[in-house]
JSON list of C-alpha atoms in Angstrom, two decimals:
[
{"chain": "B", "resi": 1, "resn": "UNK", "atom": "CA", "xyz": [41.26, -0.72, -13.31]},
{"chain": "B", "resi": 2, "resn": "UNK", "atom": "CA", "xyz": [43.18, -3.41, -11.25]},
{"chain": "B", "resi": 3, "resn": "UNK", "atom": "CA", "xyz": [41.35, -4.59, -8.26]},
{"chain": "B", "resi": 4, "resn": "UNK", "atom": "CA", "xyz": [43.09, -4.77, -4.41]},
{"chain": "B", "resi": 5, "resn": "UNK", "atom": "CA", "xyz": [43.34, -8.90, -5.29]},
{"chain": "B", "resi": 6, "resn": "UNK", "atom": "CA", "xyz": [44.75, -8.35, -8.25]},
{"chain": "B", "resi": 7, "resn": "UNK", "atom": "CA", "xyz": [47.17, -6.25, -6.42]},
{"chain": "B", "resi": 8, "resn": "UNK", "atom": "CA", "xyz": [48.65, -8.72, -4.27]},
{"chain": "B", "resi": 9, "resn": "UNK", "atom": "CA", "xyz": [52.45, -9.03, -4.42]},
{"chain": "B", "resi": 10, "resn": "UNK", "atom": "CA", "xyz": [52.83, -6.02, -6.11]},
{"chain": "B", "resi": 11, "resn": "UNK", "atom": "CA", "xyz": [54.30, -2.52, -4.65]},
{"chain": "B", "resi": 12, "resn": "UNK", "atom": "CA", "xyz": [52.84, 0.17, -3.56]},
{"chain": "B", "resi": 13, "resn": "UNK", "atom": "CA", "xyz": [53.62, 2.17, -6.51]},
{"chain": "B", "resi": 14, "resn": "UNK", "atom": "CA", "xyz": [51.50, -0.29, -9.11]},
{"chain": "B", "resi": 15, "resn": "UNK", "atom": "CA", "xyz": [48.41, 0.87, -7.61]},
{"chain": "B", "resi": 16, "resn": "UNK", "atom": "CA", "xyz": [46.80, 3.52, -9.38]},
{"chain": "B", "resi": 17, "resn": "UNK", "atom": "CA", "xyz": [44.19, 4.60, -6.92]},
{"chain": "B", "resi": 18, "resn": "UNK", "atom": "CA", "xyz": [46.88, 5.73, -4.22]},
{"chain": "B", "resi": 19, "resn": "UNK", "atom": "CA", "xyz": [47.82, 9.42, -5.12]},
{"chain": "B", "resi": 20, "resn": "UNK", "atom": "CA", "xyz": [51.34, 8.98, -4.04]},
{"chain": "B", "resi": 21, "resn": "UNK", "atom": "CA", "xyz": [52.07, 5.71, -6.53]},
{"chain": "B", "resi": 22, "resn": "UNK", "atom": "CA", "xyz": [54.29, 5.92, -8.89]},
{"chain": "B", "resi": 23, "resn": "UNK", "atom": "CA", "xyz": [51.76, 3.86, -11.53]},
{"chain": "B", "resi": 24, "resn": "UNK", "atom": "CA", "xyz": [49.77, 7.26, -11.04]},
{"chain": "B", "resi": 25, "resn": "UNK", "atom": "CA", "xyz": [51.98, 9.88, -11.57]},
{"chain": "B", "resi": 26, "resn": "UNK", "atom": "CA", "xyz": [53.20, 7.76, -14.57]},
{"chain": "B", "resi": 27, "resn": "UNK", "atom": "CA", "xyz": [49.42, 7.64, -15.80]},
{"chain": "B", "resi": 28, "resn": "UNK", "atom": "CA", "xyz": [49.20, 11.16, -15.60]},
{"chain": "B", "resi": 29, "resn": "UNK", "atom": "CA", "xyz": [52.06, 11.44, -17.47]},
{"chain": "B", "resi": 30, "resn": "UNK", "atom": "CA", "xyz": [50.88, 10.43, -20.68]},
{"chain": "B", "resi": 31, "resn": "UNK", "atom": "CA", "xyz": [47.15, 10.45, -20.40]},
{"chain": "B", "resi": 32, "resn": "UNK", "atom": "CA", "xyz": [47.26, 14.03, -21.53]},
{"chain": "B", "resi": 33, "resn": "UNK", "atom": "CA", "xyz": [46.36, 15.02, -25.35]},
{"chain": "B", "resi": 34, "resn": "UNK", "atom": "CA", "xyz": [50.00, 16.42, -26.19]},
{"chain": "B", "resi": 35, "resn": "UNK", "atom": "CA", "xyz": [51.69, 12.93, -24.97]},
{"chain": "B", "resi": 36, "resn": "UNK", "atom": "CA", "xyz": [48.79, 10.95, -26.83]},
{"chain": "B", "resi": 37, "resn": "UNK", "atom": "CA", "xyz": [48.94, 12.95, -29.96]},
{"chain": "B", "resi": 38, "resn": "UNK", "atom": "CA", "xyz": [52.95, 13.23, -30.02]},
{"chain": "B", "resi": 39, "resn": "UNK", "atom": "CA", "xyz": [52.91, 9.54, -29.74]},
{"chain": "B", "resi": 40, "resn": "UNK", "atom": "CA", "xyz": [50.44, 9.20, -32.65]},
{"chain": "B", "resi": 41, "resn": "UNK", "atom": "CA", "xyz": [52.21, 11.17, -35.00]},
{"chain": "B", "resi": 42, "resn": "UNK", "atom": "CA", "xyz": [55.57, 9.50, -34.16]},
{"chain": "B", "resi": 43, "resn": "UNK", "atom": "CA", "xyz": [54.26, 5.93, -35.05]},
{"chain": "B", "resi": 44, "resn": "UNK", "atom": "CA", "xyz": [56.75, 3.93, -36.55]},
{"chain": "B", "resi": 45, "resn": "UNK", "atom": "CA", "xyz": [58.82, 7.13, -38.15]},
{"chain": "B", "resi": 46, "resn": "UNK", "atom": "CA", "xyz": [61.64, 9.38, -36.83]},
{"chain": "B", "resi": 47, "resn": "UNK", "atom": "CA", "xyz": [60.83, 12.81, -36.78]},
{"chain": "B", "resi": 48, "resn": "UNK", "atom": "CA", "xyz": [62.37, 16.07, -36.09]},
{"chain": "B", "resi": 49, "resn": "UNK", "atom": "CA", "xyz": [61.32, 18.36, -33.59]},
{"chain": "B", "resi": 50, "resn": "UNK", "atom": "CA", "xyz": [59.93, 21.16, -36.51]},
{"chain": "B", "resi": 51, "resn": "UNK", "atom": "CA", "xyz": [58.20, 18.13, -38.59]},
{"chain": "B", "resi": 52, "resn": "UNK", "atom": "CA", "xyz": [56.76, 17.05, -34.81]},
{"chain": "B", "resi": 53, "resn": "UNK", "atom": "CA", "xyz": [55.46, 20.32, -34.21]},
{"chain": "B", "resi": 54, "resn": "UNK", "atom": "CA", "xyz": [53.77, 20.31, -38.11]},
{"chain": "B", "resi": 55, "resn": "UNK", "atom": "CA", "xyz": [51.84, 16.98, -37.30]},
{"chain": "B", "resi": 56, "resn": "UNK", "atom": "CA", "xyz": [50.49, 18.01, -33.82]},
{"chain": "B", "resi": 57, "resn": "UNK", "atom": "CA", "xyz": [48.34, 21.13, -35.18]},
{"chain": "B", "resi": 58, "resn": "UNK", "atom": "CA", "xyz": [48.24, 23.75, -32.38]},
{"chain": "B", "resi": 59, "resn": "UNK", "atom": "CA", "xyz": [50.67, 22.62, -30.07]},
{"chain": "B", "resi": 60, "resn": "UNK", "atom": "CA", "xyz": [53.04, 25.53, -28.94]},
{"chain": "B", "resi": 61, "resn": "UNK", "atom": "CA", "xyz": [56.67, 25.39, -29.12]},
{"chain": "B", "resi": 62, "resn": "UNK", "atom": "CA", "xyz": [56.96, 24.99, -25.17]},
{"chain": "B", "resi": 63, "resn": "UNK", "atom": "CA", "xyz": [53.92, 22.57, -24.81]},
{"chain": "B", "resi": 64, "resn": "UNK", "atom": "CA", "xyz": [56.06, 20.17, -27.34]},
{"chain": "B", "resi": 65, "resn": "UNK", "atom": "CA", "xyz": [59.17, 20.25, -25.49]},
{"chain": "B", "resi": 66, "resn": "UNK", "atom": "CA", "xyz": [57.76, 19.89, -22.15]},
{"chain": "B", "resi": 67, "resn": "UNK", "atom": "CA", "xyz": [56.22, 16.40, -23.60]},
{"chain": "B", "resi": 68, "resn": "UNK", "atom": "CA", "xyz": [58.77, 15.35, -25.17]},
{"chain": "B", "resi": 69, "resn": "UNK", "atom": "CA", "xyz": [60.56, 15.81, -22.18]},
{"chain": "B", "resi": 70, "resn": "UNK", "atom": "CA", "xyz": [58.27, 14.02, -20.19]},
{"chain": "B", "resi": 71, "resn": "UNK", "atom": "CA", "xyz": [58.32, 11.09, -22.49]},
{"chain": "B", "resi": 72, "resn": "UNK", "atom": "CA", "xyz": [61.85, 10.75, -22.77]},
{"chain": "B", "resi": 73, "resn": "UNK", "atom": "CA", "xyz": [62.26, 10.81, -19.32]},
{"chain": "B", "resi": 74, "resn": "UNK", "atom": "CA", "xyz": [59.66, 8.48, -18.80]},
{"chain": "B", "resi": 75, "resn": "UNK", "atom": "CA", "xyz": [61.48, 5.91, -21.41]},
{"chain": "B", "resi": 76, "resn": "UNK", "atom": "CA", "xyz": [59.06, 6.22, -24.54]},
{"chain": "B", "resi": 77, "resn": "UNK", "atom": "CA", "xyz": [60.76, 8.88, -27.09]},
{"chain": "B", "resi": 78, "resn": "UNK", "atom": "CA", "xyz": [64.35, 8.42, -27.47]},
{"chain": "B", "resi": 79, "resn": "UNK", "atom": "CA", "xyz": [66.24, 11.98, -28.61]},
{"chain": "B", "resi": 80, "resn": "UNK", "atom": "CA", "xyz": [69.07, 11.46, -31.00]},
{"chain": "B", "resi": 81, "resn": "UNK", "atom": "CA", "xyz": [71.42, 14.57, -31.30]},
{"chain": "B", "resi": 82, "resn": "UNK", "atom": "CA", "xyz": [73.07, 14.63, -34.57]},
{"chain": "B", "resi": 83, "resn": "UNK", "atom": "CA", "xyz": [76.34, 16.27, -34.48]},
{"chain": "B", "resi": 84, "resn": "UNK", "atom": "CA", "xyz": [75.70, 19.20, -37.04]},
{"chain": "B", "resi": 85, "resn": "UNK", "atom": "CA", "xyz": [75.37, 22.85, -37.05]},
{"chain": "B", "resi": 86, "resn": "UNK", "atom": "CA", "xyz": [73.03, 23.81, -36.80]},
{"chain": "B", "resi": 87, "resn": "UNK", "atom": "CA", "xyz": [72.23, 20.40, -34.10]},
{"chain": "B", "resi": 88, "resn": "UNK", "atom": "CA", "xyz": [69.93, 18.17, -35.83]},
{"chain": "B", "resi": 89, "resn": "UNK", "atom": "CA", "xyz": [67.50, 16.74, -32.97]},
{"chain": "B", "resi": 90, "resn": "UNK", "atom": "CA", "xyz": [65.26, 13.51, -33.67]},
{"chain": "B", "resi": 91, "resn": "UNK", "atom": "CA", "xyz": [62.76, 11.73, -32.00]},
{"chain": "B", "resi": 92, "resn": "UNK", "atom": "CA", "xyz": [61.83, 8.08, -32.16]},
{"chain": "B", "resi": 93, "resn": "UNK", "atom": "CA", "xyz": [59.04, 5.81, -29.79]},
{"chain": "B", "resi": 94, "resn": "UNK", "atom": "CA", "xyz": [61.01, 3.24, -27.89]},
{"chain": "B", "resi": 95, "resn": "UNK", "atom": "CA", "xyz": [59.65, -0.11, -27.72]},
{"chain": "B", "resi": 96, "resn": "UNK", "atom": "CA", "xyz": [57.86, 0.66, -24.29]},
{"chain": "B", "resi": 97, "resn": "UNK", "atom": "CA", "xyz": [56.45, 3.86, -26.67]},
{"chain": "B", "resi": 98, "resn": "UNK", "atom": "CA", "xyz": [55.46, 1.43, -29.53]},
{"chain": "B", "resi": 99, "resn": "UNK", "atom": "CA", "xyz": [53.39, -0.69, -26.80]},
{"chain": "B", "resi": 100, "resn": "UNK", "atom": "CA", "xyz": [51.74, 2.63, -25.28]},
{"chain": "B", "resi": 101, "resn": "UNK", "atom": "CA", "xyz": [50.61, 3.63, -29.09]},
{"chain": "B", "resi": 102, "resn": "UNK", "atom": "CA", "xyz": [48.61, 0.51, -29.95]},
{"chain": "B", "resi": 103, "resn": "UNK", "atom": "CA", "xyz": [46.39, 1.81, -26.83]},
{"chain": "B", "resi": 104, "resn": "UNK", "atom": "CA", "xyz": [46.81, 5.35, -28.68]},
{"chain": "B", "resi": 105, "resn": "UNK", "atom": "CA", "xyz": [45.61, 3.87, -31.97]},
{"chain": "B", "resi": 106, "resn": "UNK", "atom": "CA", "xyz": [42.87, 1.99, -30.35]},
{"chain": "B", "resi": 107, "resn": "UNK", "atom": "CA", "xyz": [41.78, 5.31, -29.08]},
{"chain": "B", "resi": 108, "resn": "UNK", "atom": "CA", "xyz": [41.78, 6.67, -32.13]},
{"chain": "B", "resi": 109, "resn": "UNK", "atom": "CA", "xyz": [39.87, 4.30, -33.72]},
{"chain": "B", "resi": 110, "resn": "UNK", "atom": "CA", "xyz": [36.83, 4.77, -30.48]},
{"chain": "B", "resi": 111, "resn": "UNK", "atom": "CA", "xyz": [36.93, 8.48, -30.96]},
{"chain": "B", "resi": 112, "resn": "UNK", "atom": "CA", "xyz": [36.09, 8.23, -34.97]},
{"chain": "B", "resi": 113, "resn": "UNK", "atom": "CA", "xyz": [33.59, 5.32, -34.08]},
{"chain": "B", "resi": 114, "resn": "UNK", "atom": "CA", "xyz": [31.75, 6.86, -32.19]},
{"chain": "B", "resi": 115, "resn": "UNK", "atom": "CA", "xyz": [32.24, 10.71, -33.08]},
{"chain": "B", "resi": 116, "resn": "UNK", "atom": "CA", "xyz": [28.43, 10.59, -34.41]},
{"chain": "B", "resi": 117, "resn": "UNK", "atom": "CA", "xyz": [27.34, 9.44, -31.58]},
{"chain": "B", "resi": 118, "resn": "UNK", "atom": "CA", "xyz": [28.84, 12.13, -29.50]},
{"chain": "B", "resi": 119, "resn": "UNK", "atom": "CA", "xyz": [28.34, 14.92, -31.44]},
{"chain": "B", "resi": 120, "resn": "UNK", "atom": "CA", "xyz": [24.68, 13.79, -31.35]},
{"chain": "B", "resi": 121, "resn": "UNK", "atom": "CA", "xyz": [24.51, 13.53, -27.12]},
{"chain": "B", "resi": 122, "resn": "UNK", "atom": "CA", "xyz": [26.15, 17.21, -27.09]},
{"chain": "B", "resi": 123, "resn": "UNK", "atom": "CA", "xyz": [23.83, 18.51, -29.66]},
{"chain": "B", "resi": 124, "resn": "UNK", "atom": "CA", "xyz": [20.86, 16.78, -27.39]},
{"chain": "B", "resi": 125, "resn": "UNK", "atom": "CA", "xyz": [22.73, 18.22, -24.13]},
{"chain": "B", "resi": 126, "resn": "UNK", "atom": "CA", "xyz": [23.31, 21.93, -25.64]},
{"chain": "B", "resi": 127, "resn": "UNK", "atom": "CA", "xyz": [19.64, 22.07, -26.50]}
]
């Protein structure tokens, strides 16, 4: 987290403790497991909205499109509409997307380090 110094010159919005900032809503955005994985299975590939849906096990039609949504909006999916019938829809990370999923991947890689460790604690917790 930023601290007030480090703050300093910047707007209002940059400041993710204020609930009204736009750095917050923007955080909330995507730190949610349907952005996170959508933009892990993406990676460096196009995919269609059927072969998204296929690489994010258990996500429901609407769940998808409401991210996808949300990350388009927020500039890190770009939808292509091809001009066919029926329309053929793809989605791609934008470079702002490509930035956000090297913190994705480095995610990833902290969950599988330490998934031992975890289940462990829970196993000790549960008991």
């Amino acid at each position: 987290m930023v601290t007030k110094q480090q703050l300093k010159g910047l707007p209002e919005d940059a400041d993710l403790r204020r609930a009204d900032s736009l750095a917050r809503e923007i955080f909330s955005d995507v730190a949610n497991k349907w952005a996170l994985l959508i933009i892990e299975a993406l990676g460096e590939r196009t995919l269609r909205f059927s072969e998204l849906r296929n690489e994010v096990e258990g996500v429901s039609h609407k769940m998808l499109t409401q991210n996808l949504r949300m990350l388009e909006r927020n500039g890190l999916v770009d939808r292509k509409v091809h001009p066919t019938v029926p329309p053929r829809v793809e989605y791609t990370l934008t470079e702002p997307g490509r930035a956000l999923r090297a913190t994705v991947d480095t995610m990833c890689d902290w969950t599988h380090r330490y998934l031992g460790h975890i289940e462990d604690a829970r196993h000790r917790f549960d008991a």
